[in-house]
mmCIF file of C-alpha atoms and ligand atoms in Angstrom:
data_model
loop_
_atom_site.group_PDB
_atom_site.id
_atom_site.type_symbol
_atom_site.label_atom_id
_atom_site.label_comp_id
_atom_site.label_asym_id
_atom_site.label_seq_id
_atom_site.Cartn_x
_atom_site.Cartn_y
_atom_site.Cartn_z
ATOM 1 C CA MET U 43 12.615 -20.243 6.093
ATOM 2 C CA ARG U 44 13.146 -17.633 3.022
ATOM 3 C CA LEU U 45 13.446 -14.231 3.586
ATOM 4 C CA ILE U 46 11.014 -11.926 0.964
ATOM 5 C CA GLU U 47 13.118 -9.851 0.217
ATOM 6 C CA GLY U 48 10.658 -6.481 0.023
ATOM 7 C CA LYS U 49 13.158 -4.407 -0.352
ATOM 8 C CA LYS U 50 14.805 -5.201 -2.822
ATOM 9 C CA ILE U 51 12.105 -5.894 -4.729
ATOM 10 C CA ALA U 52 10.767 -2.676 -4.437
ATOM 11 C CA ALA U 53 14.207 -1.312 -6.288
ATOM 12 C CA ASP U 54 13.652 -4.020 -8.967
ATOM 13 C CA ILE U 55 10.551 -2.188 -9.686
ATOM 14 C CA ARG U 56 11.575 0.820 -9.692
ATOM 15 C CA ALA U 57 14.030 0.558 -11.713
ATOM 16 C CA GLU U 58 11.709 -0.495 -14.269
ATOM 17 C CA ILE U 59 9.917 2.057 -13.722
ATOM 18 C CA LYS U 60 12.750 4.167 -14.415
ATOM 19 C CA GLU U 61 13.476 2.793 -17.727
ATOM 20 C CA GLU U 62 10.292 2.743 -19.396
ATOM 21 C CA THR U 63 10.072 6.503 -17.260
ATOM 22 C CA GLU U 64 13.480 6.528 -19.936
ATOM 23 C CA ARG U 65 12.249 5.527 -22.555
ATOM 24 C CA ARG U 66 9.327 7.287 -22.528
ATOM 25 C CA ARG U 67 11.586 10.579 -22.612
ATOM 26 C CA ALA U 68 13.073 9.261 -25.572
ATOM 27 C CA GLU U 69 10.548 8.513 -27.412
ATOM 28 C CA GLY U 70 8.728 12.265 -26.247
ATOM 29 C CA LYS U 71 6.041 10.503 -25.434
ATOM 30 C CA THR U 72 4.103 11.799 -21.798
ATOM 31 C CA ILE U 73 6.028 11.532 -18.666
ATOM 32 C CA PRO U 74 3.229 10.469 -15.457
ATOM 33 C CA GLY U 75 3.457 13.602 -12.825
ATOM 34 C CA LEU U 76 2.504 12.823 -9.841
ATOM 35 C CA VAL U 77 0.959 15.081 -6.983
ATOM 36 C CA VAL U 78 1.138 14.815 -3.054
ATOM 37 C CA ILE U 79 -0.711 16.655 -0.835
ATOM 38 C CA LEU U 80 -0.176 17.139 2.762
ATOM 39 C CA VAL U 81 -1.682 18.900 5.548
ATOM 40 C CA GLY U 82 -0.926 19.715 9.315
ATOM 41 C CA ASP U 83 2.680 17.955 10.482
ATOM 42 C CA ASP U 84 1.990 14.730 11.664
ATOM 43 C CA PRO U 85 5.851 13.661 11.819
ATOM 44 C CA ALA U 86 4.805 10.933 10.574
ATOM 45 C CA SER U 87 3.087 11.837 7.300
ATOM 46 C CA HIS U 88 6.144 13.918 6.205
ATOM 47 C CA THR U 89 8.815 11.133 6.848
ATOM 48 C CA TYR U 90 6.122 9.089 4.381
ATOM 49 C CA VAL U 91 5.014 12.182 1.822
ATOM 50 C CA ARG U 92 9.524 13.284 1.669
ATOM 51 C CA GLY U 93 10.121 8.559 0.658
ATOM 52 C CA LYS U 94 7.127 9.551 -1.886
ATOM 53 C CA GLY U 95 8.497 12.971 -3.399
ATOM 54 C CA LYS U 96 12.074 10.972 -3.694
ATOM 55 C CA ALA U 97 10.618 8.258 -5.475
ATOM 56 C CA CYS U 98 9.366 10.561 -7.735
ATOM 57 C CA GLU U 99 12.526 12.411 -8.712
ATOM 58 C CA GLU U 100 15.017 9.353 -8.931
ATOM 59 C CA ILE U 101 12.523 7.344 -11.314
ATOM 60 C CA GLY U 102 11.932 10.844 -13.528
ATOM 61 C CA TYR U 103 8.240 11.678 -12.871
ATOM 62 C CA VAL U 104 7.043 15.310 -12.673
ATOM 63 C CA SER U 105 6.391 15.339 -9.166
ATOM 64 C CA LYS U 106 4.772 18.210 -6.693
ATOM 65 C CA ILE U 107 3.643 18.136 -2.821
ATOM 66 C CA GLU U 108 1.843 20.230 -1.269
ATOM 67 C CA THR U 109 1.366 21.175 1.997
ATOM 68 C CA ARG U 110 -0.801 23.179 3.955
ATOM 69 C CA PRO U 111 -1.495 23.959 7.021
ATOM 70 C CA ALA U 112 -3.744 22.313 9.797
ATOM 71 C CA SER U 113 -5.941 25.433 10.006
ATOM 72 C CA ILE U 114 -7.372 24.937 6.147
ATOM 73 C CA THR U 115 -10.860 24.625 5.763
ATOM 74 C CA GLN U 116 -12.191 21.155 3.425
ATOM 75 C CA GLU U 117 -13.223 23.528 0.922
ATOM 76 C CA GLU U 118 -9.926 25.194 -0.026
ATOM 77 C CA LEU U 119 -9.144 22.029 -0.159
ATOM 78 C CA LEU U 120 -10.958 20.298 -1.966
ATOM 79 C CA ASP U 121 -10.726 24.150 -4.504
ATOM 80 C CA LEU U 122 -6.465 22.211 -4.360
ATOM 81 C CA VAL U 123 -8.056 18.022 -5.494
ATOM 82 C CA ASN U 124 -9.593 20.795 -8.410
ATOM 83 C CA ALA U 125 -7.310 22.425 -9.349
ATOM 84 C CA TYR U 126 -4.548 19.313 -9.915
ATOM 85 C CA ASN U 127 -7.669 17.062 -11.529
ATOM 86 C CA ASN U 128 -8.304 19.912 -14.197
ATOM 87 C CA ASP U 129 -3.604 20.152 -14.359
ATOM 88 C CA ASP U 130 -3.112 18.178 -17.159
ATOM 89 C CA ALA U 131 0.621 17.318 -16.731
ATOM 90 C CA TYR U 132 -0.467 15.492 -13.004
ATOM 91 C CA HIS U 133 -2.057 11.293 -13.635
ATOM 92 C CA GLY U 134 -2.132 10.893 -9.788
ATOM 93 C CA ILE U 135 -3.541 12.434 -6.715
ATOM 94 C CA LEU U 136 -2.636 11.104 -4.100
ATOM 95 C CA VAL U 137 -3.894 13.451 -0.131
ATOM 96 C CA GLN U 138 -1.681 11.962 2.888
ATOM 97 C CA MET U 139 -4.361 10.704 5.569
ATOM 98 C CA PRO U 140 -4.944 11.716 8.444
ATOM 99 C CA LEU U 141 -6.686 14.871 8.196
ATOM 100 C CA PRO U 142 -7.423 17.072 10.492
ATOM 101 C CA ASP U 143 -10.883 15.541 12.041
ATOM 102 C CA HIS U 144 -12.114 19.040 10.481
ATOM 103 C CA ILE U 145 -12.458 17.677 6.738
ATOM 104 C CA ASP U 146 -14.344 14.997 5.808
ATOM 105 C CA GLU U 147 -11.620 12.540 4.999
ATOM 106 C CA LYS U 148 -15.002 10.694 2.531
ATOM 107 C CA THR U 149 -15.491 13.446 0.730
ATOM 108 C CA VAL U 150 -11.539 14.691 0.311
ATOM 109 C CA ILE U 151 -11.928 10.722 -1.662
ATOM 110 C CA HIS U 152 -14.802 11.494 -3.507
ATOM 111 C CA ALA U 153 -12.988 14.631 -4.631
ATOM 112 C CA ILE U 154 -10.297 13.104 -6.807
ATOM 113 C CA ASP U 155 -11.050 12.250 -10.539
ATOM 114 C CA PRO U 156 -11.048 8.089 -9.658
ATOM 115 C CA ARG U 157 -8.780 8.333 -12.734
ATOM 116 C CA LYS U 158 -6.173 9.792 -11.535
ATOM 117 C CA ASP U 159 -7.080 8.397 -7.861
ATOM 118 C CA VAL U 160 -3.231 6.465 -7.627
ATOM 119 C CA ASP U 161 -3.880 5.696 -3.470
ATOM 120 C CA GLY U 162 -7.072 2.926 -5.332
ATOM 121 C CA PHE U 163 -9.590 4.190 -1.933
ATOM 122 C CA HIS U 164 -12.233 6.604 -4.427
ATOM 123 C CA PRO U 165 -15.826 4.177 -4.504
ATOM 124 C CA ILE U 166 -15.384 3.787 -8.522
ATOM 125 C CA ASN U 167 -11.925 1.943 -8.055
ATOM 126 C CA VAL U 168 -12.722 -0.001 -4.822
ATOM 127 C CA GLY U 169 -15.482 -1.195 -6.888
ATOM 128 C CA ASN U 170 -14.337 -1.883 -10.327
ATOM 129 C CA LEU U 171 -11.748 -3.737 -7.681
ATOM 130 C CA MET U 172 -14.620 -6.018 -6.096
ATOM 131 C CA ILE U 173 -16.391 -7.139 -9.486
ATOM 132 C CA GLY U 174 -12.669 -7.952 -10.599
ATOM 133 C CA ASP U 175 -12.979 -4.441 -13.164
ATOM 134 C CA ASP U 176 -9.675 -2.929 -14.265
ATOM 135 C CA ALA U 177 -8.882 -0.374 -10.915
ATOM 136 C CA LEU U 178 -6.568 1.689 -9.806
ATOM 137 C CA ALA U 179 -6.208 -0.448 -7.039
ATOM 138 C CA PRO U 180 -4.693 0.416 -3.218
ATOM 139 C CA CYS U 181 -1.146 0.703 -3.351
ATOM 140 C CA THR U 182 0.141 -1.989 0.565
ATOM 141 C CA PRO U 183 -2.279 -4.711 -1.285
ATOM 142 C CA SER U 184 -1.299 -4.315 -4.153
ATOM 143 C CA GLY U 185 2.553 -4.788 -2.814
ATOM 144 C CA ILE U 186 1.609 -7.764 -1.922
ATOM 145 C CA GLN U 187 0.610 -9.508 -4.246
ATOM 146 C CA GLU U 188 3.863 -8.482 -6.209
ATOM 147 C CA LEU U 189 5.773 -10.366 -3.882
ATOM 148 C CA LEU U 190 3.696 -13.397 -4.026
ATOM 149 C CA ALA U 191 4.217 -13.144 -7.280
ATOM 150 C CA ARG U 192 7.577 -12.246 -7.994
ATOM 151 C CA TYR U 193 8.321 -14.850 -5.616
ATOM 152 C CA GLU U 194 7.123 -17.395 -7.068
ATOM 153 C CA ILE U 195 4.364 -18.050 -3.961
ATOM 154 C CA PRO U 196 1.196 -20.346 -5.690
ATOM 155 C CA THR U 197 -2.194 -18.857 -4.424
ATOM 156 C CA LYS U 198 -4.883 -20.535 -6.758
ATOM 157 C CA GLY U 199 -6.921 -22.312 -4.135
ATOM 158 C CA LYS U 200 -4.549 -22.050 -1.139
ATOM 159 C CA HIS U 201 -6.330 -20.226 2.022
ATOM 160 C CA LEU U 202 -5.567 -16.757 2.203
ATOM 161 C CA VAL U 203 -6.148 -15.610 5.513
ATOM 162 C CA VAL U 204 -5.736 -11.563 5.901
ATOM 163 C CA VAL U 205 -6.512 -10.146 9.690
ATOM 164 C CA GLY U 206 -7.615 -6.842 9.113
ATOM 165 C CA ARG U 207 -10.498 -5.845 7.203
ATOM 166 C CA SER U 208 -9.853 -1.981 6.998
ATOM 167 C CA ASN U 209 -10.249 -0.259 3.933
ATOM 168 C CA ILE U 210 -6.195 -0.226 3.014
ATOM 169 C CA VAL U 211 -5.311 -3.445 4.184
ATOM 170 C CA GLY U 212 -7.474 -5.763 4.871
ATOM 171 C CA LYS U 213 -10.293 -5.258 2.507
ATOM 172 C CA PRO U 214 -8.212 -4.207 -0.393
ATOM 173 C CA THR U 215 -6.186 -7.379 -0.291
ATOM 174 C CA ALA U 216 -9.117 -9.632 0.169
ATOM 175 C CA ALA U 217 -10.595 -8.319 -2.762
ATOM 176 C CA LEU U 218 -7.678 -8.760 -4.901
ATOM 177 C CA MET U 219 -6.714 -12.641 -4.232
ATOM 178 C CA VAL U 220 -10.074 -13.770 -4.082
ATOM 179 C CA GLN U 221 -10.551 -12.810 -7.981
ATOM 180 C CA LYS U 222 -10.954 -15.894 -10.821
ATOM 181 C CA LYS U 223 -6.933 -14.446 -11.828
ATOM 182 C CA GLU U 224 -3.242 -15.122 -12.509
ATOM 183 C CA ARG U 225 -1.912 -14.497 -9.230
ATOM 184 C CA ALA U 226 -4.926 -14.487 -7.468
ATOM 185 C CA ASN U 227 -8.104 -17.123 -7.202
ATOM 186 C CA ALA U 228 -6.898 -18.063 -3.143
ATOM 187 C CA ILE U 229 -9.956 -18.594 -1.343
ATOM 188 C CA VAL U 230 -9.916 -16.169 1.559
ATOM 189 C CA THR U 231 -11.697 -15.959 4.717
ATOM 190 C CA VAL U 232 -11.404 -11.843 6.509
ATOM 191 C CA ALA U 233 -10.526 -12.233 10.071
ATOM 192 C CA HIS U 234 -10.663 -9.135 12.448
ATOM 193 C CA SER U 235 -11.169 -8.799 16.177
ATOM 194 C CA ALA U 236 -14.867 -9.893 16.311
ATOM 195 C CA ALA U 237 -13.255 -13.150 15.787
ATOM 196 C CA GLU U 238 -13.795 -15.474 18.969
ATOM 197 C CA ASP U 239 -11.287 -18.199 18.006
ATOM 198 C CA LEU U 240 -8.632 -16.144 16.110
ATOM 199 C CA ALA U 241 -6.199 -18.600 16.590
ATOM 200 C CA ALA U 242 -7.785 -21.255 15.134
ATOM 201 C CA ILE U 243 -8.446 -19.030 11.717
ATOM 202 C CA THR U 244 -5.092 -18.050 10.991
ATOM 203 C CA ARG U 245 -3.997 -21.655 11.633
ATOM 204 C CA THR U 246 -5.769 -22.876 8.394
ATOM 205 C CA ALA U 247 -4.235 -20.683 6.296
ATOM 206 C CA ASP U 248 -2.095 -21.443 3.763
ATOM 207 C CA ILE U 249 -1.189 -17.924 2.830
ATOM 208 C CA LEU U 250 -1.897 -15.657 6.101
ATOM 209 C CA VAL U 251 -2.068 -11.426 5.579
ATOM 210 C CA ALA U 252 -1.619 -9.580 8.628
ATOM 211 C CA ALA U 253 -2.208 -5.928 8.938
ATOM 212 C CA ILE U 254 -3.513 -5.267 13.027
ATOM 213 C CA GLY U 255 -1.500 -2.893 13.758
ATOM 214 C CA ARG U 256 -0.435 -4.666 17.576
ATOM 215 C CA ALA U 257 3.074 -5.183 17.817
ATOM 216 C CA GLU U 258 4.228 -9.147 17.373
ATOM 217 C CA PHE U 259 0.555 -9.834 18.391
ATOM 218 C CA VAL U 260 0.905 -12.743 15.727
ATOM 219 C CA THR U 261 2.036 -15.693 17.144
ATOM 220 C CA ALA U 262 4.077 -18.802 16.233
ATOM 221 C CA ASP U 263 1.130 -20.861 17.892
ATOM 222 C CA MET U 264 -1.239 -18.800 15.808
ATOM 223 C CA VAL U 265 0.738 -20.364 12.532
ATOM 224 C CA LYS U 266 0.863 -23.717 10.583
ATOM 225 C CA GLU U 267 3.458 -25.202 9.971
ATOM 226 C CA GLY U 268 5.511 -23.811 5.978
ATOM 227 C CA ALA U 269 2.706 -21.195 6.224
ATOM 228 C CA VAL U 270 3.163 -17.799 3.795
ATOM 229 C CA VAL U 271 3.135 -14.737 6.171
ATOM 230 C CA ILE U 272 3.143 -11.587 5.425
ATOM 231 C CA ASP U 273 2.955 -9.232 7.551
ATOM 232 C CA VAL U 274 2.095 -5.770 6.871
ATOM 233 C CA GLY U 275 2.324 -3.732 10.360
ATOM 234 C CA MET U 276 4.549 -1.167 11.631
ATOM 235 C CA ASN U 277 4.458 -0.387 14.653
ATOM 236 C CA ARG U 278 6.894 1.978 16.936
ATOM 237 C CA VAL U 279 7.649 0.804 19.684
ATOM 238 C CA GLU U 280 9.383 2.500 22.704
ATOM 239 C CA ASP U 281 13.277 1.527 21.953
ATOM 240 C CA ALA U 282 15.428 3.288 23.949
ATOM 241 C CA SER U 283 18.841 2.339 22.217
ATOM 242 C CA LYS U 284 17.337 3.891 19.018
ATOM 243 C CA LYS U 285 18.836 7.695 18.514
ATOM 244 C CA ARG U 286 15.068 8.279 17.656
ATOM 245 C CA GLY U 287 13.720 6.310 20.464
ATOM 246 C CA TYR U 288 12.013 4.230 19.250
ATOM 247 C CA ARG U 289 12.110 0.507 16.648
ATOM 248 C CA LEU U 290 9.542 -0.054 13.577
ATOM 249 C CA THR U 291 8.075 -3.553 14.486
ATOM 250 C CA GLY U 292 5.762 -5.418 12.916
ATOM 251 C CA ASP U 293 2.479 -7.873 13.893
ATOM 252 C CA VAL U 294 4.439 -10.517 13.889
ATOM 253 C CA ASP U 295 5.852 -12.697 16.442
ATOM 254 C CA PHE U 296 9.178 -12.435 13.719
ATOM 255 C CA GLU U 297 11.748 -14.816 15.476
ATOM 256 C CA ASN U 298 9.408 -16.885 16.280
ATOM 257 C CA VAL U 299 7.203 -17.357 13.436
ATOM 258 C CA SER U 300 9.654 -16.848 11.616
ATOM 259 C CA GLU U 301 11.332 -21.110 11.566
ATOM 260 C CA LYS U 302 7.685 -21.947 10.968
ATOM 261 C CA ALA U 303 6.802 -20.380 8.010
ATOM 262 C CA SER U 304 8.053 -21.447 4.643
ATOM 263 C CA PHE U 305 8.004 -17.736 3.297
ATOM 264 C CA ILE U 306 8.550 -14.420 5.800
ATOM 265 C CA THR U 307 8.706 -10.604 4.782
ATOM 266 C CA PRO U 308 10.933 -8.746 7.474
ATOM 267 C CA VAL U 309 9.537 -5.041 8.989
ATOM 268 C CA PRO U 310 11.030 -3.033 8.235
ATOM 269 C CA GLY U 311 11.893 -3.700 4.359
ATOM 270 C CA GLY U 312 8.840 -5.907 3.771
ATOM 271 C CA VAL U 313 6.167 -4.735 2.559
ATOM 272 C CA GLY U 314 5.908 -1.125 3.539
ATOM 273 C CA PRO U 315 8.726 -0.462 0.723
ATOM 274 C CA MET U 316 6.348 -2.394 -1.344
ATOM 275 C CA THR U 317 3.832 0.289 -0.573
ATOM 276 C CA ILE U 318 5.682 3.955 -2.769
ATOM 277 C CA ALA U 319 6.504 1.195 -5.130
ATOM 278 C CA MET U 320 2.759 0.032 -6.490
ATOM 279 C CA LEU U 321 2.418 3.903 -6.183
ATOM 280 C CA MET U 322 4.929 5.140 -8.868
ATOM 281 C CA SER U 323 3.256 2.117 -10.687
ATOM 282 C CA ASN U 324 -0.317 3.374 -10.184
ATOM 283 C CA THR U 325 1.160 6.673 -11.623
ATOM 284 C CA MET U 326 2.332 5.574 -14.831
ATOM 285 C CA LYS U 327 -1.429 3.387 -15.346
ATOM 286 C CA ALA U 328 -2.694 6.458 -14.347
ATOM 287 C CA CYS U 329 -0.778 8.346 -16.997
ATOM 288 C CA LYS U 330 -0.900 5.729 -19.691
ATOM 289 C CA GLN U 331 -4.845 5.049 -19.191
ATOM 290 C CA ILE U 332 -4.986 9.151 -19.275
ATOM 291 C CA CYS U 333 -3.211 9.841 -22.297
ATOM 292 C CA GLY U 334 -4.844 7.434 -23.541
ATOM 293 C CA GLU U 335 -2.341 4.070 -24.593
HETATM 294 P P1 NDP B 959 -6.896 -1.148 11.396
HETATM 295 O O1 NDP B 959 -6.272 0.079 12.862
HETATM 296 O O2 NDP B 959 -8.183 0.645 10.166
HETATM 297 O O3 NDP B 959 -7.038 -2.586 11.789
HETATM 298 C C1 NDP B 959 -6.943 -2.903 12.682
HETATM 299 C C2 NDP B 959 -7.970 -4.443 12.003
HETATM 300 O O4 NDP B 959 -7.177 -4.728 12.668
HETATM 301 C C3 NDP B 959 -8.690 -4.113 12.458
HETATM 302 O O5 NDP B 959 -10.186 -4.183 11.555
HETATM 303 C C4 NDP B 959 -9.396 -4.566 13.503
HETATM 304 O O6 NDP B 959 -10.443 -4.316 13.482
HETATM 305 C C5 NDP B 959 -8.380 -5.183 13.305
HETATM 306 N N1 NDP B 959 -7.378 -6.222 14.676
HETATM 307 C C6 NDP B 959 -7.673 -4.727 15.619
HETATM 308 N N2 NDP B 959 -7.398 -6.048 17.406
HETATM 309 C C7 NDP B 959 -7.963 -7.124 16.447
HETATM 310 C C8 NDP B 959 -7.716 -8.405 17.298
HETATM 311 N N3 NDP B 959 -7.019 -8.907 18.939
HETATM 312 N N4 NDP B 959 -8.137 -10.016 16.560
HETATM 313 C C9 NDP B 959 -7.912 -9.659 15.118
HETATM 314 N N5 NDP B 959 -8.181 -7.837 14.352
HETATM 315 C C10 NDP B 959 -8.068 -7.515 15.275
HETATM 316 O O7 NDP B 959 -5.190 -0.684 10.433
HETATM 317 P P2 NDP B 959 -4.857 -0.224 9.016
HETATM 318 O O8 NDP B 959 -5.197 -1.977 8.217
HETATM 319 O O9 NDP B 959 -4.902 0.850 8.808
HETATM 320 O O10 NDP B 959 -3.493 -0.875 9.179
HETATM 321 C C11 NDP B 959 -2.879 -2.384 9.834
HETATM 322 C C12 NDP B 959 -1.008 -1.644 10.075
HETATM 323 O O11 NDP B 959 -0.634 -2.399 8.553
HETATM 324 C C13 NDP B 959 -0.743 -1.417 10.886
HETATM 325 O O12 NDP B 959 0.389 -1.702 11.838
HETATM 326 C C14 NDP B 959 0.064 0.001 10.227
HETATM 327 O O13 NDP B 959 0.761 0.837 10.500
HETATM 328 C C15 NDP B 959 0.444 -1.001 8.892
HETATM 329 N N6 NDP B 959 0.171 -0.431 7.260
HETATM 330 C C16 NDP B 959 1.028 -0.230 7.296
HETATM 331 C C17 NDP B 959 1.280 -0.190 5.614
HETATM 332 C C18 NDP B 959 2.484 -0.187 4.631
HETATM 333 O O14 NDP B 959 2.487 0.616 3.400
HETATM 334 N N7 NDP B 959 3.509 -1.590 5.337
HETATM 335 C C19 NDP B 959 0.566 0.838 5.038
HETATM 336 C C20 NDP B 959 -0.661 1.197 5.634
HETATM 337 C C21 NDP B 959 -1.140 -0.027 6.855
HETATM 338 P P3 NDP B 959 -12.262 -4.453 13.977
HETATM 339 O O15 NDP B 959 -12.389 -3.510 12.553
HETATM 340 O O16 NDP B 959 -13.327 -5.298 14.521
HETATM 341 O O17 NDP B 959 -11.434 -3.124 14.913
#
């Protein structure tokens, strides 16, 4: 078994982007800018946003975190998004989800200029991804693809099963990996809670992507000998021995599945760090496209 060290790959990608940013600065080119809009006080969202801000700082991007109280109206939030749509210093706009109940997430996503939609959630980007055109693709699926590519794990003709059909992980992972392109070209199956015999499906996977949101749900009997296992799950499990009272666990029973897998991602330190790295990469891409490079 080989461990897929997402943390290390993510650090490599961030270093590459930092170098590129420094080169751009030296050449007098536009420096990418990312604004993250954070509404309310969900502690997990605050942690994610801090991580994104830190990555921007370390790379040398122009960055800003716009914090707003949960009481903000939808109209005020849309005005804020629109202000950044028209601000040339920012090439990426990310509205941290979830939003308070009185705000319609879809309306907010639709308001972001698709060229600045570095989360890749706008229907224009989703559509372009699906038809195989150039798109800003969602960060977690891009991170999965990047991990497979950097470990030189073949995907062409391989059966990739993704468990989970969310719009942020499951469906875009399938859309990305099914394309007739380098680093993709897989035979893709999307499984979900309506599966009558999920294990029978997952056991046919050469590459198994677990994006379920249930701690240690994928057990060894669900995995084929030699499969590549990508664990997207980030579940907080109560653990009194930890200072913060919980530990992070993936969707895969790592201890037992790792004995069967040829490659496997750990949690934490697998897919998680890749998400921020790909956000930085999308921001660079958006900047270049907006600048007509
Ligand atoms: P969602 O809750 O949106 O989707 C979960 C999916 O799993 C659904 O499609 C659901 O099916 C399916 N599912 C649930 N139970 C079962 C079951 N018993 N059998 C088969 N399928 C099942 O989650 P997300 O996609 O947003 O996230 C998934 C996990 O990944 C979470 O742990 C999340 O924290 C983590 N995550 C990690 C990221 C990272 O950066 N590493 C980024 C984003 C998410 P159905 O549609 O039928 O309900």
